[in-house]
Amino acid sequence: MNIYTVNNDYNISMQGKGKSPNWFKKQLKRVEQKFLDMMPCSTSKESKNSTKNWDKSSHWVGDPMWNRGIMGATALLTQPAIDYYNHRVDDETRTVSRNRTAAKIIAGTTVGMFVVRGPVYKMVEKMTDLTGKGKWAKKLLPKTYIEELTKNPNALKNYRSSVAMALILGVNCITNFVLDAPFTMFLTNYFNKQSGVETSDKNKDFINPEKEKTEVDNG
């Protein structure tokens, strides 16, 4: 592997030589070339098992349902701890903050995985079935790209994920208020009770921010 400088010395139009590069640039290119020359030349060969494992990993990461689970698990391992070790507030507020953050993550992940993303993606799969013969089997398939999607399974997979995510965003606008908020409130109160924290007047508005908003509106 060799490095070729792209500058005004020699351009693609072959109009001649321009200004010479300065000394520092020449030395830098030499160092880069020496580094590349030191690297061994080899070609890696992947086994069938490793290829299958990569395919499985891409499925877990690319599937909207399991993607939400991965994000939720990561958030649950980090965000409650950050709230709990915030020493700028008192112990009771830290505990309530940790419990509420954990409740929001659990509620959002549970609803997002099993109520929204999983069912929506399954529905999209049923409505983009290339071999299906039912009325709705190809309802979400663009007629101009059916042949291309048939020849390219990866393109079909990406198309399904894109359509599913677009539908999921619309469903989330409803479930965030109908399911996530009540479930979060229930879990927060449960965690507070298990932690021995009383829902005092000081943190009632912290647990239920809608109360303060209502009091201001009623003014």
mmCIF file of the C-alpha atoms, coordinates in Angstrom:
data_MODEL
# 
_entry.id   MODEL 
# 
loop_
_atom_site.group_PDB 
_atom_site.id 
_atom_site.type_symbol 
_atom_site.label_atom_id 
_atom_site.label_alt_id 
_atom_site.label_comp_id 
_atom_site.label_asym_id 
_atom_site.label_entity_id 
_atom_site.label_seq_id 
_atom_site.pdbx_PDB_ins_code 
_atom_site.Cartn_x 
_atom_site.Cartn_y 
_atom_site.Cartn_z 
_atom_site.occupancy 
_atom_site.B_iso_or_equiv 
_atom_site.pdbx_formal_charge 
_atom_site.auth_seq_id 
_atom_site.auth_comp_id 
_atom_site.auth_asym_id 
_atom_site.auth_atom_id 
_atom_site.pdbx_PDB_model_num 
ATOM 1   C CA . MET A 1 1   ? 0.000   0.000   0.000   1.00 0.00 ? 1   MET A CA 1 
ATOM 2   C CA . ASN A 1 2   ? 1.397   3.394   -1.018  1.00 0.00 ? 2   ASN A CA 1 
ATOM 3   C CA . ILE A 1 3   ? 0.339   6.932   -0.177  1.00 0.00 ? 3   ILE A CA 1 
ATOM 4   C CA . TYR A 1 4   ? -0.152  9.367   -3.014  1.00 0.00 ? 4   TYR A CA 1 
ATOM 5   C CA . THR A 1 5   ? -0.380  13.029  -2.209  1.00 0.00 ? 5   THR A CA 1 
ATOM 6   C CA . VAL A 1 6   ? -3.409  14.899  -3.514  1.00 0.00 ? 6   VAL A CA 1 
ATOM 7   C CA . ASN A 1 7   ? -2.357  18.527  -3.936  1.00 0.00 ? 7   ASN A CA 1 
ATOM 8   C CA . ASN A 1 8   ? -1.337  21.055  -6.564  1.00 0.00 ? 8   ASN A CA 1 
ATOM 9   C CA . ASP A 1 9   ? 1.991   19.369  -7.346  1.00 0.00 ? 9   ASP A CA 1 
ATOM 10  C CA . TYR A 1 10  ? 0.450   16.935  -9.785  1.00 0.00 ? 10  TYR A CA 1 
ATOM 11  C CA . ASN A 1 11  ? -3.245  17.051  -10.424 1.00 0.00 ? 11  ASN A CA 1 
ATOM 12  C CA . ILE A 1 12  ? -5.483  14.783  -12.406 1.00 0.00 ? 12  ILE A CA 1 
ATOM 13  C CA . SER A 1 13  ? -5.550  17.132  -15.376 1.00 0.00 ? 13  SER A CA 1 
ATOM 14  C CA . MET A 1 14  ? -1.766  16.668  -15.796 1.00 0.00 ? 14  MET A CA 1 
ATOM 15  C CA . GLN A 1 15  ? -1.181  20.334  -16.432 1.00 0.00 ? 15  GLN A CA 1 
ATOM 16  C CA . GLY A 1 16  ? 2.250   20.326  -14.952 1.00 0.00 ? 16  GLY A CA 1 
ATOM 17  C CA . LYS A 1 17  ? 3.975   20.839  -11.641 1.00 0.00 ? 17  LYS A CA 1 
ATOM 18  C CA . GLY A 1 18  ? 2.869   23.446  -9.161  1.00 0.00 ? 18  GLY A CA 1 
ATOM 19  C CA . LYS A 1 19  ? 4.477   24.462  -5.899  1.00 0.00 ? 19  LYS A CA 1 
ATOM 20  C CA . SER A 1 20  ? 6.563   21.846  -4.118  1.00 0.00 ? 20  SER A CA 1 
ATOM 21  C CA . PRO A 1 21  ? 5.231   20.591  -0.769  1.00 0.00 ? 21  PRO A CA 1 
ATOM 22  C CA . ASN A 1 22  ? 7.078   21.877  2.247   1.00 0.00 ? 22  ASN A CA 1 
ATOM 23  C CA . TRP A 1 23  ? 9.632   19.830  4.160   1.00 0.00 ? 23  TRP A CA 1 
ATOM 24  C CA . PHE A 1 24  ? 7.322   18.958  7.058   1.00 0.00 ? 24  PHE A CA 1 
ATOM 25  C CA . LYS A 1 25  ? 4.682   17.433  4.775   1.00 0.00 ? 25  LYS A CA 1 
ATOM 26  C CA . LYS A 1 26  ? 7.314   15.355  2.991   1.00 0.00 ? 26  LYS A CA 1 
ATOM 27  C CA . GLN A 1 27  ? 8.613   13.952  6.262   1.00 0.00 ? 27  GLN A CA 1 
ATOM 28  C CA . LEU A 1 28  ? 5.094   13.218  7.492   1.00 0.00 ? 28  LEU A CA 1 
ATOM 29  C CA . LYS A 1 29  ? 4.313   11.259  4.341   1.00 0.00 ? 29  LYS A CA 1 
ATOM 30  C CA . ARG A 1 30  ? 7.538   9.285   4.764   1.00 0.00 ? 30  ARG A CA 1 
ATOM 31  C CA . VAL A 1 31  ? 6.619   8.358   8.326   1.00 0.00 ? 31  VAL A CA 1 
ATOM 32  C CA . GLU A 1 32  ? 3.138   7.297   7.254   1.00 0.00 ? 32  GLU A CA 1 
ATOM 33  C CA . GLN A 1 33  ? 4.594   5.192   4.434   1.00 0.00 ? 33  GLN A CA 1 
ATOM 34  C CA . LYS A 1 34  ? 7.122   3.542   6.776   1.00 0.00 ? 34  LYS A CA 1 
ATOM 35  C CA . PHE A 1 35  ? 4.299   2.673   9.167   1.00 0.00 ? 35  PHE A CA 1 
ATOM 36  C CA . LEU A 1 36  ? 2.257   1.095   6.367   1.00 0.00 ? 36  LEU A CA 1 
ATOM 37  C CA . ASP A 1 37  ? 5.295   -0.847  5.117   1.00 0.00 ? 37  ASP A CA 1 
ATOM 38  C CA . MET A 1 38  ? 5.785   -2.331  8.588   1.00 0.00 ? 38  MET A CA 1 
ATOM 39  C CA . MET A 1 39  ? 2.260   -3.754  8.640   1.00 0.00 ? 39  MET A CA 1 
ATOM 40  C CA . PRO A 1 40  ? 2.094   -7.373  7.459   1.00 0.00 ? 40  PRO A CA 1 
ATOM 41  C CA . CYS A 1 41  ? 0.060   -8.129  4.376   1.00 0.00 ? 41  CYS A CA 1 
ATOM 42  C CA . SER A 1 42  ? -2.532  -10.787 5.056   1.00 0.00 ? 42  SER A CA 1 
ATOM 43  C CA . THR A 1 43  ? -6.028  -11.799 4.085   1.00 0.00 ? 43  THR A CA 1 
ATOM 44  C CA . SER A 1 44  ? -8.459  -12.951 6.758   1.00 0.00 ? 44  SER A CA 1 
ATOM 45  C CA . LYS A 1 45  ? -10.867 -15.766 6.047   1.00 0.00 ? 45  LYS A CA 1 
ATOM 46  C CA . GLU A 1 46  ? -14.048 -16.050 8.070   1.00 0.00 ? 46  GLU A CA 1 
ATOM 47  C CA . SER A 1 47  ? -15.580 -19.417 8.838   1.00 0.00 ? 47  SER A CA 1 
ATOM 48  C CA . LYS A 1 48  ? -19.240 -20.188 8.254   1.00 0.00 ? 48  LYS A CA 1 
ATOM 49  C CA . ASN A 1 49  ? -19.878 -20.149 12.006  1.00 0.00 ? 49  ASN A CA 1 
ATOM 50  C CA . SER A 1 50  ? -18.419 -16.675 12.439  1.00 0.00 ? 50  SER A CA 1 
ATOM 51  C CA . THR A 1 51  ? -20.506 -15.411 9.523   1.00 0.00 ? 51  THR A CA 1 
ATOM 52  C CA . LYS A 1 52  ? -23.637 -16.874 11.107  1.00 0.00 ? 52  LYS A CA 1 
ATOM 53  C CA . ASN A 1 53  ? -22.744 -15.252 14.423  1.00 0.00 ? 53  ASN A CA 1 
ATOM 54  C CA . TRP A 1 54  ? -22.381 -11.860 12.744  1.00 0.00 ? 54  TRP A CA 1 
ATOM 55  C CA . ASP A 1 55  ? -25.763 -12.338 11.072  1.00 0.00 ? 55  ASP A CA 1 
ATOM 56  C CA . LYS A 1 56  ? -27.347 -13.162 14.429  1.00 0.00 ? 56  LYS A CA 1 
ATOM 57  C CA . SER A 1 57  ? -25.740 -10.095 16.029  1.00 0.00 ? 57  SER A CA 1 
ATOM 58  C CA . SER A 1 58  ? -27.022 -7.839  13.267  1.00 0.00 ? 58  SER A CA 1 
ATOM 59  C CA . HIS A 1 59  ? -30.499 -9.293  13.782  1.00 0.00 ? 59  HIS A CA 1 
ATOM 60  C CA . TRP A 1 60  ? -30.489 -8.515  17.506  1.00 0.00 ? 60  TRP A CA 1 
ATOM 61  C CA . VAL A 1 61  ? -29.196 -4.998  16.963  1.00 0.00 ? 61  VAL A CA 1 
ATOM 62  C CA . GLY A 1 62  ? -31.299 -4.188  13.893  1.00 0.00 ? 62  GLY A CA 1 
ATOM 63  C CA . ASP A 1 63  ? -34.622 -5.600  15.085  1.00 0.00 ? 63  ASP A CA 1 
ATOM 64  C CA . PRO A 1 64  ? -36.622 -2.672  16.588  1.00 0.00 ? 64  PRO A CA 1 
ATOM 65  C CA . MET A 1 65  ? -37.882 -4.774  19.496  1.00 0.00 ? 65  MET A CA 1 
ATOM 66  C CA . TRP A 1 66  ? -34.513 -6.060  20.681  1.00 0.00 ? 66  TRP A CA 1 
ATOM 67  C CA . ASN A 1 67  ? -32.849 -2.753  19.875  1.00 0.00 ? 67  ASN A CA 1 
ATOM 68  C CA . ARG A 1 68  ? -35.190 -1.134  22.401  1.00 0.00 ? 68  ARG A CA 1 
ATOM 69  C CA . GLY A 1 69  ? -34.290 -3.807  24.931  1.00 0.00 ? 69  GLY A CA 1 
ATOM 70  C CA . ILE A 1 70  ? -30.564 -3.160  24.496  1.00 0.00 ? 70  ILE A CA 1 
ATOM 71  C CA . MET A 1 71  ? -31.049 0.584   24.990  1.00 0.00 ? 71  MET A CA 1 
ATOM 72  C CA . GLY A 1 72  ? -33.253 0.004   28.026  1.00 0.00 ? 72  GLY A CA 1 
ATOM 73  C CA . ALA A 1 73  ? -30.775 -2.367  29.668  1.00 0.00 ? 73  ALA A CA 1 
ATOM 74  C CA . THR A 1 74  ? -27.927 0.071   29.095  1.00 0.00 ? 74  THR A CA 1 
ATOM 75  C CA . ALA A 1 75  ? -29.932 2.949   30.542  1.00 0.00 ? 75  ALA A CA 1 
ATOM 76  C CA . LEU A 1 76  ? -30.982 0.887   33.575  1.00 0.00 ? 76  LEU A CA 1 
ATOM 77  C CA . LEU A 1 77  ? -27.349 0.089   34.363  1.00 0.00 ? 77  LEU A CA 1 
ATOM 78  C CA . THR A 1 78  ? -26.215 3.715   34.242  1.00 0.00 ? 78  THR A CA 1 
ATOM 79  C CA . GLN A 1 79  ? -28.855 6.409   34.750  1.00 0.00 ? 79  GLN A CA 1 
ATOM 80  C CA . PRO A 1 80  ? -30.296 5.383   38.162  1.00 0.00 ? 80  PRO A CA 1 
ATOM 81  C CA . ALA A 1 81  ? -26.766 5.205   39.570  1.00 0.00 ? 81  ALA A CA 1 
ATOM 82  C CA . ILE A 1 82  ? -26.010 8.702   38.270  1.00 0.00 ? 82  ILE A CA 1 
ATOM 83  C CA . ASP A 1 83  ? -29.124 10.076  39.987  1.00 0.00 ? 83  ASP A CA 1 
ATOM 84  C CA . TYR A 1 84  ? -28.426 8.230   43.227  1.00 0.00 ? 84  TYR A CA 1 
ATOM 85  C CA . TYR A 1 85  ? -24.853 9.516   43.524  1.00 0.00 ? 85  TYR A CA 1 
ATOM 86  C CA . ASN A 1 86  ? -25.784 13.135  42.882  1.00 0.00 ? 86  ASN A CA 1 
ATOM 87  C CA . HIS A 1 87  ? -24.621 14.644  46.182  1.00 0.00 ? 87  HIS A CA 1 
ATOM 88  C CA . ARG A 1 88  ? -25.896 18.108  45.382  1.00 0.00 ? 88  ARG A CA 1 
ATOM 89  C CA . VAL A 1 89  ? -29.300 17.107  46.795  1.00 0.00 ? 89  VAL A CA 1 
ATOM 90  C CA . ASP A 1 90  ? -30.388 15.448  50.036  1.00 0.00 ? 90  ASP A CA 1 
ATOM 91  C CA . ASP A 1 91  ? -30.670 11.689  50.546  1.00 0.00 ? 91  ASP A CA 1 
ATOM 92  C CA . GLU A 1 92  ? -34.459 11.526  50.196  1.00 0.00 ? 92  GLU A CA 1 
ATOM 93  C CA . THR A 1 93  ? -34.452 13.411  46.910  1.00 0.00 ? 93  THR A CA 1 
ATOM 94  C CA . ARG A 1 94  ? -31.639 11.210  45.575  1.00 0.00 ? 94  ARG A CA 1 
ATOM 95  C CA . THR A 1 95  ? -33.581 8.056   46.444  1.00 0.00 ? 95  THR A CA 1 
ATOM 96  C CA . VAL A 1 96  ? -36.806 9.332   44.884  1.00 0.00 ? 96  VAL A CA 1 
ATOM 97  C CA . SER A 1 97  ? -34.906 10.462  41.795  1.00 0.00 ? 97  SER A CA 1 
ATOM 98  C CA . ARG A 1 98  ? -33.263 7.061   41.413  1.00 0.00 ? 98  ARG A CA 1 
ATOM 99  C CA . ASN A 1 99  ? -36.580 5.251   41.842  1.00 0.00 ? 99  ASN A CA 1 
ATOM 100 C CA . ARG A 1 100 ? -38.388 7.451   39.352  1.00 0.00 ? 100 ARG A CA 1 
ATOM 101 C CA . THR A 1 101 ? -35.618 7.127   36.758  1.00 0.00 ? 101 THR A CA 1 
ATOM 102 C CA . ALA A 1 102 ? -35.588 3.331   37.121  1.00 0.00 ? 102 ALA A CA 1 
ATOM 103 C CA . ALA A 1 103 ? -39.389 3.259   36.883  1.00 0.00 ? 103 ALA A CA 1 
ATOM 104 C CA . LYS A 1 104 ? -39.372 5.343   33.684  1.00 0.00 ? 104 LYS A CA 1 
ATOM 105 C CA . ILE A 1 105 ? -36.780 3.083   32.063  1.00 0.00 ? 105 ILE A CA 1 
ATOM 106 C CA . ILE A 1 106 ? -38.541 -0.149  33.033  1.00 0.00 ? 106 ILE A CA 1 
ATOM 107 C CA . ALA A 1 107 ? -41.959 1.130   31.972  1.00 0.00 ? 107 ALA A CA 1 
ATOM 108 C CA . GLY A 1 108 ? -40.694 2.582   28.698  1.00 0.00 ? 108 GLY A CA 1 
ATOM 109 C CA . THR A 1 109 ? -38.684 -0.521  27.826  1.00 0.00 ? 109 THR A CA 1 
ATOM 110 C CA . THR A 1 110 ? -41.461 -2.964  28.699  1.00 0.00 ? 110 THR A CA 1 
ATOM 111 C CA . VAL A 1 111 ? -44.152 -1.083  26.801  1.00 0.00 ? 111 VAL A CA 1 
ATOM 112 C CA . GLY A 1 112 ? -41.793 -0.275  23.949  1.00 0.00 ? 112 GLY A CA 1 
ATOM 113 C CA . MET A 1 113 ? -40.660 -3.869  23.467  1.00 0.00 ? 113 MET A CA 1 
ATOM 114 C CA . PHE A 1 114 ? -43.739 -5.987  24.056  1.00 0.00 ? 114 PHE A CA 1 
ATOM 115 C CA . VAL A 1 115 ? -46.639 -3.629  23.351  1.00 0.00 ? 115 VAL A CA 1 
ATOM 116 C CA . VAL A 1 116 ? -45.336 -1.400  20.558  1.00 0.00 ? 116 VAL A CA 1 
ATOM 117 C CA . ARG A 1 117 ? -42.212 -2.460  18.692  1.00 0.00 ? 117 ARG A CA 1 
ATOM 118 C CA . GLY A 1 118 ? -42.637 -6.230  18.763  1.00 0.00 ? 118 GLY A CA 1 
ATOM 119 C CA . PRO A 1 119 ? -46.251 -6.328  17.524  1.00 0.00 ? 119 PRO A CA 1 
ATOM 120 C CA . VAL A 1 120 ? -45.725 -3.529  14.996  1.00 0.00 ? 120 VAL A CA 1 
ATOM 121 C CA . TYR A 1 121 ? -42.680 -5.247  13.474  1.00 0.00 ? 121 TYR A CA 1 
ATOM 122 C CA . LYS A 1 122 ? -44.570 -8.562  13.277  1.00 0.00 ? 122 LYS A CA 1 
ATOM 123 C CA . MET A 1 123 ? -47.412 -6.763  11.530  1.00 0.00 ? 123 MET A CA 1 
ATOM 124 C CA . VAL A 1 124 ? -44.992 -5.213  9.027   1.00 0.00 ? 124 VAL A CA 1 
ATOM 125 C CA . GLU A 1 125 ? -43.466 -8.638  8.350   1.00 0.00 ? 125 GLU A CA 1 
ATOM 126 C CA . LYS A 1 126 ? -46.926 -10.078 7.646   1.00 0.00 ? 126 LYS A CA 1 
ATOM 127 C CA . MET A 1 127 ? -47.705 -7.175  5.302   1.00 0.00 ? 127 MET A CA 1 
ATOM 128 C CA . THR A 1 128 ? -44.400 -7.443  3.410   1.00 0.00 ? 128 THR A CA 1 
ATOM 129 C CA . ASP A 1 129 ? -44.475 -11.186 2.769   1.00 0.00 ? 129 ASP A CA 1 
ATOM 130 C CA . LEU A 1 130 ? -43.077 -11.788 -0.712  1.00 0.00 ? 130 LEU A CA 1 
ATOM 131 C CA . THR A 1 131 ? -44.476 -15.331 -0.817  1.00 0.00 ? 131 THR A CA 1 
ATOM 132 C CA . GLY A 1 132 ? -47.816 -14.512 0.795   1.00 0.00 ? 132 GLY A CA 1 
ATOM 133 C CA . LYS A 1 133 ? -51.080 -14.832 -1.095  1.00 0.00 ? 133 LYS A CA 1 
ATOM 134 C CA . GLY A 1 134 ? -53.474 -13.152 1.300   1.00 0.00 ? 134 GLY A CA 1 
ATOM 135 C CA . LYS A 1 135 ? -55.138 -9.792  0.839   1.00 0.00 ? 135 LYS A CA 1 
ATOM 136 C CA . TRP A 1 136 ? -52.722 -7.995  3.155   1.00 0.00 ? 136 TRP A CA 1 
ATOM 137 C CA . ALA A 1 137 ? -49.581 -10.026 2.436   1.00 0.00 ? 137 ALA A CA 1 
ATOM 138 C CA . LYS A 1 138 ? -48.004 -7.382  0.166   1.00 0.00 ? 138 LYS A CA 1 
ATOM 139 C CA . LYS A 1 139 ? -49.923 -4.320  1.279   1.00 0.00 ? 139 LYS A CA 1 
ATOM 140 C CA . LEU A 1 140 ? -46.828 -2.421  2.459   1.00 0.00 ? 140 LEU A CA 1 
ATOM 141 C CA . LEU A 1 141 ? -44.560 -3.503  -0.397  1.00 0.00 ? 141 LEU A CA 1 
ATOM 142 C CA . PRO A 1 142 ? -43.829 -0.849  -3.064  1.00 0.00 ? 142 PRO A CA 1 
ATOM 143 C CA . LYS A 1 143 ? -44.795 -2.386  -6.392  1.00 0.00 ? 143 LYS A CA 1 
ATOM 144 C CA . THR A 1 144 ? -41.892 -0.794  -8.259  1.00 0.00 ? 144 THR A CA 1 
ATOM 145 C CA . TYR A 1 145 ? -39.316 -2.404  -5.943  1.00 0.00 ? 145 TYR A CA 1 
ATOM 146 C CA . ILE A 1 146 ? -40.800 -5.850  -5.335  1.00 0.00 ? 146 ILE A CA 1 
ATOM 147 C CA . GLU A 1 147 ? -38.419 -7.528  -7.780  1.00 0.00 ? 147 GLU A CA 1 
ATOM 148 C CA . GLU A 1 148 ? -35.398 -5.799  -6.275  1.00 0.00 ? 148 GLU A CA 1 
ATOM 149 C CA . LEU A 1 149 ? -36.439 -6.690  -2.718  1.00 0.00 ? 149 LEU A CA 1 
ATOM 150 C CA . THR A 1 150 ? -36.983 -10.301 -3.757  1.00 0.00 ? 150 THR A CA 1 
ATOM 151 C CA . LYS A 1 151 ? -33.387 -10.575 -4.973  1.00 0.00 ? 151 LYS A CA 1 
ATOM 152 C CA . ASN A 1 152 ? -31.882 -8.775  -1.967  1.00 0.00 ? 152 ASN A CA 1 
ATOM 153 C CA . PRO A 1 153 ? -32.910 -10.110 1.481   1.00 0.00 ? 153 PRO A CA 1 
ATOM 154 C CA . ASN A 1 154 ? -30.849 -7.450  3.284   1.00 0.00 ? 154 ASN A CA 1 
ATOM 155 C CA . ALA A 1 155 ? -32.663 -4.675  1.438   1.00 0.00 ? 155 ALA A CA 1 
ATOM 156 C CA . LEU A 1 156 ? -35.993 -6.232  2.443   1.00 0.00 ? 156 LEU A CA 1 
ATOM 157 C CA . LYS A 1 157 ? -34.855 -6.418  6.055   1.00 0.00 ? 157 LYS A CA 1 
ATOM 158 C CA . ASN A 1 158 ? -33.817 -2.758  6.061   1.00 0.00 ? 158 ASN A CA 1 
ATOM 159 C CA . TYR A 1 159 ? -37.080 -1.760  4.394   1.00 0.00 ? 159 TYR A CA 1 
ATOM 160 C CA . ARG A 1 160 ? -39.107 -3.581  7.029   1.00 0.00 ? 160 ARG A CA 1 
ATOM 161 C CA . SER A 1 161 ? -37.167 -1.920  9.840   1.00 0.00 ? 161 SER A CA 1 
ATOM 162 C CA . SER A 1 162 ? -37.666 1.528   8.312   1.00 0.00 ? 162 SER A CA 1 
ATOM 163 C CA . VAL A 1 163 ? -41.411 1.073   7.823   1.00 0.00 ? 163 VAL A CA 1 
ATOM 164 C CA . ALA A 1 164 ? -41.791 -0.391  11.311  1.00 0.00 ? 164 ALA A CA 1 
ATOM 165 C CA . MET A 1 165 ? -39.940 2.513   12.941  1.00 0.00 ? 165 MET A CA 1 
ATOM 166 C CA . ALA A 1 166 ? -42.112 5.050   11.112  1.00 0.00 ? 166 ALA A CA 1 
ATOM 167 C CA . LEU A 1 167 ? -45.258 3.327   12.418  1.00 0.00 ? 167 LEU A CA 1 
ATOM 168 C CA . ILE A 1 168 ? -43.755 2.942   15.894  1.00 0.00 ? 168 ILE A CA 1 
ATOM 169 C CA . LEU A 1 169 ? -43.217 6.694   16.199  1.00 0.00 ? 169 LEU A CA 1 
ATOM 170 C CA . GLY A 1 170 ? -46.903 7.272   15.576  1.00 0.00 ? 170 GLY A CA 1 
ATOM 171 C CA . VAL A 1 171 ? -47.999 4.595   18.057  1.00 0.00 ? 171 VAL A CA 1 
ATOM 172 C CA . ASN A 1 172 ? -45.640 6.006   20.703  1.00 0.00 ? 172 ASN A CA 1 
ATOM 173 C CA . CYS A 1 173 ? -47.483 9.324   20.615  1.00 0.00 ? 173 CYS A CA 1 
ATOM 174 C CA . ILE A 1 174 ? -50.445 7.471   22.132  1.00 0.00 ? 174 ILE A CA 1 
ATOM 175 C CA . THR A 1 175 ? -48.805 4.864   24.371  1.00 0.00 ? 175 THR A CA 1 
ATOM 176 C CA . ASN A 1 176 ? -46.528 7.423   26.073  1.00 0.00 ? 176 ASN A CA 1 
ATOM 177 C CA . PHE A 1 177 ? -49.597 8.988   27.695  1.00 0.00 ? 177 PHE A CA 1 
ATOM 178 C CA . VAL A 1 178 ? -51.955 6.010   27.919  1.00 0.00 ? 178 VAL A CA 1 
ATOM 179 C CA . LEU A 1 179 ? -49.528 3.339   29.164  1.00 0.00 ? 179 LEU A CA 1 
ATOM 180 C CA . ASP A 1 180 ? -46.054 4.679   29.975  1.00 0.00 ? 180 ASP A CA 1 
ATOM 181 C CA . ALA A 1 181 ? -47.086 7.499   32.308  1.00 0.00 ? 181 ALA A CA 1 
ATOM 182 C CA . PRO A 1 182 ? -49.475 5.476   34.563  1.00 0.00 ? 182 PRO A CA 1 
ATOM 183 C CA . PHE A 1 183 ? -47.068 2.522   34.642  1.00 0.00 ? 183 PHE A CA 1 
ATOM 184 C CA . THR A 1 184 ? -44.189 4.817   35.597  1.00 0.00 ? 184 THR A CA 1 
ATOM 185 C CA . MET A 1 185 ? -46.236 6.342   38.415  1.00 0.00 ? 185 MET A CA 1 
ATOM 186 C CA . PHE A 1 186 ? -47.172 2.894   39.739  1.00 0.00 ? 186 PHE A CA 1 
ATOM 187 C CA . LEU A 1 187 ? -43.576 1.644   39.699  1.00 0.00 ? 187 LEU A CA 1 
ATOM 188 C CA . THR A 1 188 ? -42.250 4.846   41.279  1.00 0.00 ? 188 THR A CA 1 
ATOM 189 C CA . ASN A 1 189 ? -44.655 4.577   44.203  1.00 0.00 ? 189 ASN A CA 1 
ATOM 190 C CA . TYR A 1 190 ? -43.825 0.884   44.593  1.00 0.00 ? 190 TYR A CA 1 
ATOM 191 C CA . PHE A 1 191 ? -40.059 1.500   44.590  1.00 0.00 ? 191 PHE A CA 1 
ATOM 192 C CA . ASN A 1 192 ? -40.446 4.364   47.061  1.00 0.00 ? 192 ASN A CA 1 
ATOM 193 C CA . LYS A 1 193 ? -42.424 2.126   49.389  1.00 0.00 ? 193 LYS A CA 1 
ATOM 194 C CA . GLN A 1 194 ? -39.802 -0.614  49.154  1.00 0.00 ? 194 GLN A CA 1 
ATOM 195 C CA . SER A 1 195 ? -37.067 1.963   49.849  1.00 0.00 ? 195 SER A CA 1 
ATOM 196 C CA . GLY A 1 196 ? -38.882 3.234   52.915  1.00 0.00 ? 196 GLY A CA 1 
ATOM 197 C CA . VAL A 1 197 ? -39.351 6.695   51.433  1.00 0.00 ? 197 VAL A CA 1 
ATOM 198 C CA . GLU A 1 198 ? -42.516 8.555   52.299  1.00 0.00 ? 198 GLU A CA 1 
ATOM 199 C CA . THR A 1 199 ? -44.099 10.620  49.554  1.00 0.00 ? 199 THR A CA 1 
ATOM 200 C CA . SER A 1 200 ? -43.752 13.895  51.402  1.00 0.00 ? 200 SER A CA 1 
ATOM 201 C CA . ASP A 1 201 ? -45.095 17.258  50.257  1.00 0.00 ? 201 ASP A CA 1 
ATOM 202 C CA . LYS A 1 202 ? -41.594 18.195  49.188  1.00 0.00 ? 202 LYS A CA 1 
ATOM 203 C CA . ASN A 1 203 ? -41.291 15.492  46.544  1.00 0.00 ? 203 ASN A CA 1 
ATOM 204 C CA . LYS A 1 204 ? -44.924 15.004  45.518  1.00 0.00 ? 204 LYS A CA 1 
ATOM 205 C CA . ASP A 1 205 ? -44.485 17.454  42.662  1.00 0.00 ? 205 ASP A CA 1 
ATOM 206 C CA . PHE A 1 206 ? -41.189 15.776  41.795  1.00 0.00 ? 206 PHE A CA 1 
ATOM 207 C CA . ILE A 1 207 ? -42.959 12.445  41.390  1.00 0.00 ? 207 ILE A CA 1 
ATOM 208 C CA . ASN A 1 208 ? -45.977 13.938  39.639  1.00 0.00 ? 208 ASN A CA 1 
ATOM 209 C CA . PRO A 1 209 ? -44.923 17.065  37.727  1.00 0.00 ? 209 PRO A CA 1 
ATOM 210 C CA . GLU A 1 210 ? -48.416 17.361  36.193  1.00 0.00 ? 210 GLU A CA 1 
ATOM 211 C CA . LYS A 1 211 ? -49.791 18.413  39.594  1.00 0.00 ? 211 LYS A CA 1 
ATOM 212 C CA . GLU A 1 212 ? -47.761 21.613  39.699  1.00 0.00 ? 212 GLU A CA 1 
ATOM 213 C CA . LYS A 1 213 ? -48.770 22.436  36.141  1.00 0.00 ? 213 LYS A CA 1 
ATOM 214 C CA . THR A 1 214 ? -52.461 21.959  37.018  1.00 0.00 ? 214 THR A CA 1 
ATOM 215 C CA . GLU A 1 215 ? -52.198 24.200  40.071  1.00 0.00 ? 215 GLU A CA 1 
ATOM 216 C CA . VAL A 1 216 ? -50.635 26.963  37.975  1.00 0.00 ? 216 VAL A CA 1 
ATOM 217 C CA . ASP A 1 217 ? -53.330 26.657  35.313  1.00 0.00 ? 217 ASP A CA 1 
ATOM 218 C CA . ASN A 1 218 ? -56.065 26.822  37.931  1.00 0.00 ? 218 ASN A CA 1 
ATOM 219 C CA . GLY A 1 219 ? -54.246 29.819  39.470  1.00 0.00 ? 219 GLY A CA 1 
# 
